GROMACS .gro file of C-alpha atoms in nm:
model
  183
    1UNK     CA    1  18.953  21.238  16.951
    2UNK     CA    2  19.060  21.052  17.270
    3UNK     CA    3  19.294  21.201  17.523
    4UNK     CA    4  19.443  20.865  17.611
    5UNK     CA    5  19.608  20.595  17.377
    6UNK     CA    6  19.426  20.269  17.302
    7UNK     CA    7  19.549  19.951  17.175
    8UNK     CA    8  19.447  20.085  16.819
    9UNK     CA    9  19.555  20.445  16.818
   10UNK     CA   10  19.753  20.726  16.990
   11UNK     CA   11  19.565  20.978  17.198
   12UNK     CA   12  19.595  21.354  17.140
   13UNK     CA   13  19.829  21.393  17.449
   14UNK     CA   14  20.073  21.138  17.307
   15UNK     CA   15  20.054  21.284  16.952
   16UNK     CA   16  20.098  21.645  17.087
   17UNK     CA   17  20.397  21.551  17.292
   18UNK     CA   18  20.557  21.369  17.010
   19UNK     CA   19  20.537  21.674  16.781
   20UNK     CA   20  20.627  21.929  17.028
   21UNK     CA   21  20.936  21.713  17.112
   22UNK     CA   22  21.022  21.680  16.765
   23UNK     CA   23  20.989  22.051  16.685
   24UNK     CA   24  21.179  22.141  16.994
   25UNK     CA   25  21.483  21.895  16.908
   26UNK     CA   26  21.522  22.046  16.551
   27UNK     CA   27  21.479  22.402  16.689
   28UNK     CA   28  21.744  22.331  16.952
   29UNK     CA   29  21.977  22.174  16.722
   30UNK     CA   30  21.940  22.474  16.464
   31UNK     CA   31  21.995  22.714  16.763
   32UNK     CA   32  22.280  22.516  16.882
   33UNK     CA   33  22.445  22.533  16.548
   34UNK     CA   34  22.382  22.899  16.534
   35UNK     CA   35  22.529  22.979  16.870
   36UNK     CA   36  22.863  22.808  16.773
   37UNK     CA   37  22.972  23.094  16.566
   38UNK     CA   38  22.839  23.386  16.798
   39UNK     CA   39  23.107  23.618  16.922
   40UNK     CA   40  23.087  23.855  17.215
   41UNK     CA   41  22.973  24.133  17.018
   42UNK     CA   42  22.667  23.971  16.879
   43UNK     CA   43  22.345  24.088  17.001
   44UNK     CA   44  22.253  23.704  17.030
   45UNK     CA   45  22.559  23.632  17.237
   46UNK     CA   46  22.368  23.593  17.573
   47UNK     CA   47  22.008  23.555  17.438
   48UNK     CA   48  22.069  23.250  17.227
   49UNK     CA   49  22.229  23.043  17.502
   50UNK     CA   50  21.949  23.144  17.746
   51UNK     CA   51  21.667  23.033  17.514
   52UNK     CA   52  21.869  22.710  17.434
   53UNK     CA   53  21.899  22.629  17.804
   54UNK     CA   54  21.566  22.714  17.907
   55UNK     CA   55  21.395  22.521  17.628
   56UNK     CA   56  21.634  22.234  17.695
   57UNK     CA   57  21.524  22.229  18.074
   58UNK     CA   58  21.152  22.260  17.969
   59UNK     CA   59  21.206  21.974  17.724
   60UNK     CA   60  21.357  21.748  17.995
   61UNK     CA   61  21.047  21.806  18.204
   62UNK     CA   62  20.826  21.723  17.911
   63UNK     CA   63  21.022  21.397  17.845
   64UNK     CA   64  20.976  21.309  18.200
   65UNK     CA   65  20.607  21.349  18.170
   66UNK     CA   66  20.620  21.161  17.844
   67UNK     CA   67  20.756  20.858  18.002
   68UNK     CA   68  20.506  20.874  18.274
   69UNK     CA   69  20.244  20.906  18.029
   70UNK     CA   70  20.373  20.631  17.830
   71UNK     CA   71  20.383  20.408  18.130
   72UNK     CA   72  20.023  20.493  18.223
   73UNK     CA   73  19.868  20.431  17.863
   74UNK     CA   74  19.842  20.121  17.641
   75UNK     CA   75  20.089  20.132  17.340
   76UNK     CA   76  19.888  20.085  17.011
   77UNK     CA   77  19.969  19.770  16.843
   78UNK     CA   78  20.170  19.775  16.522
   79UNK     CA   79  19.983  19.704  16.205
   80UNK     CA   80  19.955  19.338  16.109
   81UNK     CA   81  20.174  19.382  15.800
   82UNK     CA   82  20.479  19.477  16.014
   83UNK     CA   83  20.763  19.211  16.018
   84UNK     CA   84  20.915  19.114  16.359
   85UNK     CA   85  21.229  19.271  16.280
   86UNK     CA   86  21.045  19.611  16.190
   87UNK     CA   87  20.871  19.573  16.537
   88UNK     CA   88  21.192  19.514  16.714
   89UNK     CA   89  21.370  19.788  16.522
   90UNK     CA   90  21.103  20.038  16.621
   91UNK     CA   91  21.107  19.946  16.972
   92UNK     CA   92  21.494  19.972  16.993
   93UNK     CA   93  21.470  20.305  16.796
   94UNK     CA   94  21.239  20.456  17.018
   95UNK     CA   95  21.451  20.376  17.323
   96UNK     CA   96  21.756  20.491  17.158
   97UNK     CA   97  21.580  20.827  17.088
   98UNK     CA   98  21.474  20.846  17.455
   99UNK     CA   99  21.819  20.757  17.593
  100UNK     CA  100  22.004  21.002  17.347
  101UNK     CA  101  21.762  21.278  17.434
  102UNK     CA  102  21.814  21.246  17.819
  103UNK     CA  103  22.185  21.193  17.782
  104UNK     CA  104  22.201  21.504  17.565
  105UNK     CA  105  22.002  21.703  17.796
  106UNK     CA  106  22.221  21.608  18.103
  107UNK     CA  107  22.528  21.685  17.913
  108UNK     CA  108  22.389  22.031  17.844
  109UNK     CA  109  22.311  22.078  18.212
  110UNK     CA  110  22.663  21.972  18.295
  111UNK     CA  111  22.802  22.234  18.043
  112UNK     CA  112  22.571  22.499  18.173
  113UNK     CA  113  22.630  22.458  18.551
  114UNK     CA  114  23.004  22.364  18.534
  115UNK     CA  115  23.085  22.713  18.668
  116UNK     CA  116  22.847  22.664  18.982
  117UNK     CA  117  22.577  22.900  18.840
  118UNK     CA  118  22.220  22.799  18.824
  119UNK     CA  119  22.022  22.770  18.496
  120UNK     CA  120  21.756  23.041  18.472
  121UNK     CA  121  21.463  22.921  18.287
  122UNK     CA  122  21.288  23.221  18.110
  123UNK     CA  123  21.332  23.409  18.453
  124UNK     CA  124  21.062  23.187  18.591
  125UNK     CA  125  21.266  22.944  18.789
  126UNK     CA  126  21.614  22.825  18.846
  127UNK     CA  127  21.760  22.485  18.817
  128UNK     CA  128  22.064  22.469  19.067
  129UNK     CA  129  22.414  22.347  18.986
  130UNK     CA  130  22.453  22.026  19.157
  131UNK     CA  131  22.752  21.879  18.992
  132UNK     CA  132  23.044  22.095  18.933
  133UNK     CA  133  23.357  21.898  19.043
  134UNK     CA  134  23.428  21.691  18.723
  135UNK     CA  135  23.773  21.782  18.581
  136UNK     CA  136  23.725  21.983  18.257
  137UNK     CA  137  23.354  21.937  18.298
  138UNK     CA  138  23.242  22.222  18.052
  139UNK     CA  139  23.474  22.094  17.775
  140UNK     CA  140  23.403  21.721  17.834
  141UNK     CA  141  23.030  21.773  17.861
  142UNK     CA  142  23.048  22.003  17.554
  143UNK     CA  143  23.215  21.744  17.331
  144UNK     CA  144  22.970  21.476  17.450
  145UNK     CA  145  22.676  21.717  17.391
  146UNK     CA  146  22.781  21.784  17.032
  147UNK     CA  147  22.825  21.422  16.952
  148UNK     CA  148  22.486  21.326  17.100
  149UNK     CA  149  22.314  21.613  16.913
  150UNK     CA  150  22.443  21.484  16.581
  151UNK     CA  151  22.353  21.131  16.670
  152UNK     CA  152  22.007  21.234  16.779
  153UNK     CA  153  21.947  21.420  16.454
  154UNK     CA  154  22.056  21.131  16.234
  155UNK     CA  155  21.843  20.881  16.436
  156UNK     CA  156  21.549  21.127  16.423
  157UNK     CA  157  21.599  21.155  16.053
  158UNK     CA  158  21.597  20.760  16.033
  159UNK     CA  159  21.290  20.762  16.243
  160UNK     CA  160  21.104  20.996  16.005
  161UNK     CA  161  21.218  20.822  15.684
  162UNK     CA  162  21.091  20.493  15.852
  163UNK     CA  163  20.748  20.657  15.882
  164UNK     CA  164  20.744  20.788  15.548
  165UNK     CA  165  20.849  20.436  15.409
  166UNK     CA  166  20.554  20.286  15.595
  167UNK     CA  167  20.329  20.550  15.458
  168UNK     CA  168  20.414  20.558  15.087
  169UNK     CA  169  20.571  20.227  15.017
  170UNK     CA  170  20.395  19.992  15.277
  171UNK     CA  171  20.075  20.193  15.262
  172UNK     CA  172  19.988  20.125  15.632
  173UNK     CA  173  19.871  20.354  15.881
  174UNK     CA  174  20.182  20.393  16.103
  175UNK     CA  175  20.246  20.768  15.999
  176UNK     CA  176  19.870  20.857  16.004
  177UNK     CA  177  19.820  20.736  16.358
  178UNK     CA  178  20.088  20.984  16.482
  179UNK     CA  179  19.905  21.261  16.295
  180UNK     CA  180  19.544  21.215  16.422
  181UNK     CA  181  19.383  21.036  16.699
  182UNK     CA  182  19.078  20.832  16.631
  183UNK     CA  183  18.808  20.716  16.875
   0.00000   0.00000   0.00000
């Protein structure tokens, strides 16, 4: 199994990052939905947001690494049976996923730091509050965060459905090459 991508396949680093991001996004979405209904007396009232923020910051760092890794590695070529519109759609879809993810994480940061307090990441390090002067920052960023979260989940579901379509209907290796690396 190759660590780096080739023109034919993804390496294990790209595959691991892909699935770690996917798992994190869906876990954070579920945790976010759970947090909305927490009240002050819930034992999760402080714990759930701390986990959500900490994982969100780590996900941001992983996504920065992912973009660097992507820039330094070849991108596997699309299977020969893919139509031009499918290739363009995949490219646009991937960049939309990246854009939504970064905008979502930035809006989360703006919610969490609106009061001037740093984000403490699993008590390992802090991310300081740098922008605190936007009028109604917490509410505005919160509304944006919710809309972007739903948009990301819908787009990710479409991404997964496209991969399943390629696997079960087109019978090509689009899905398989994101499940295992070849030499």
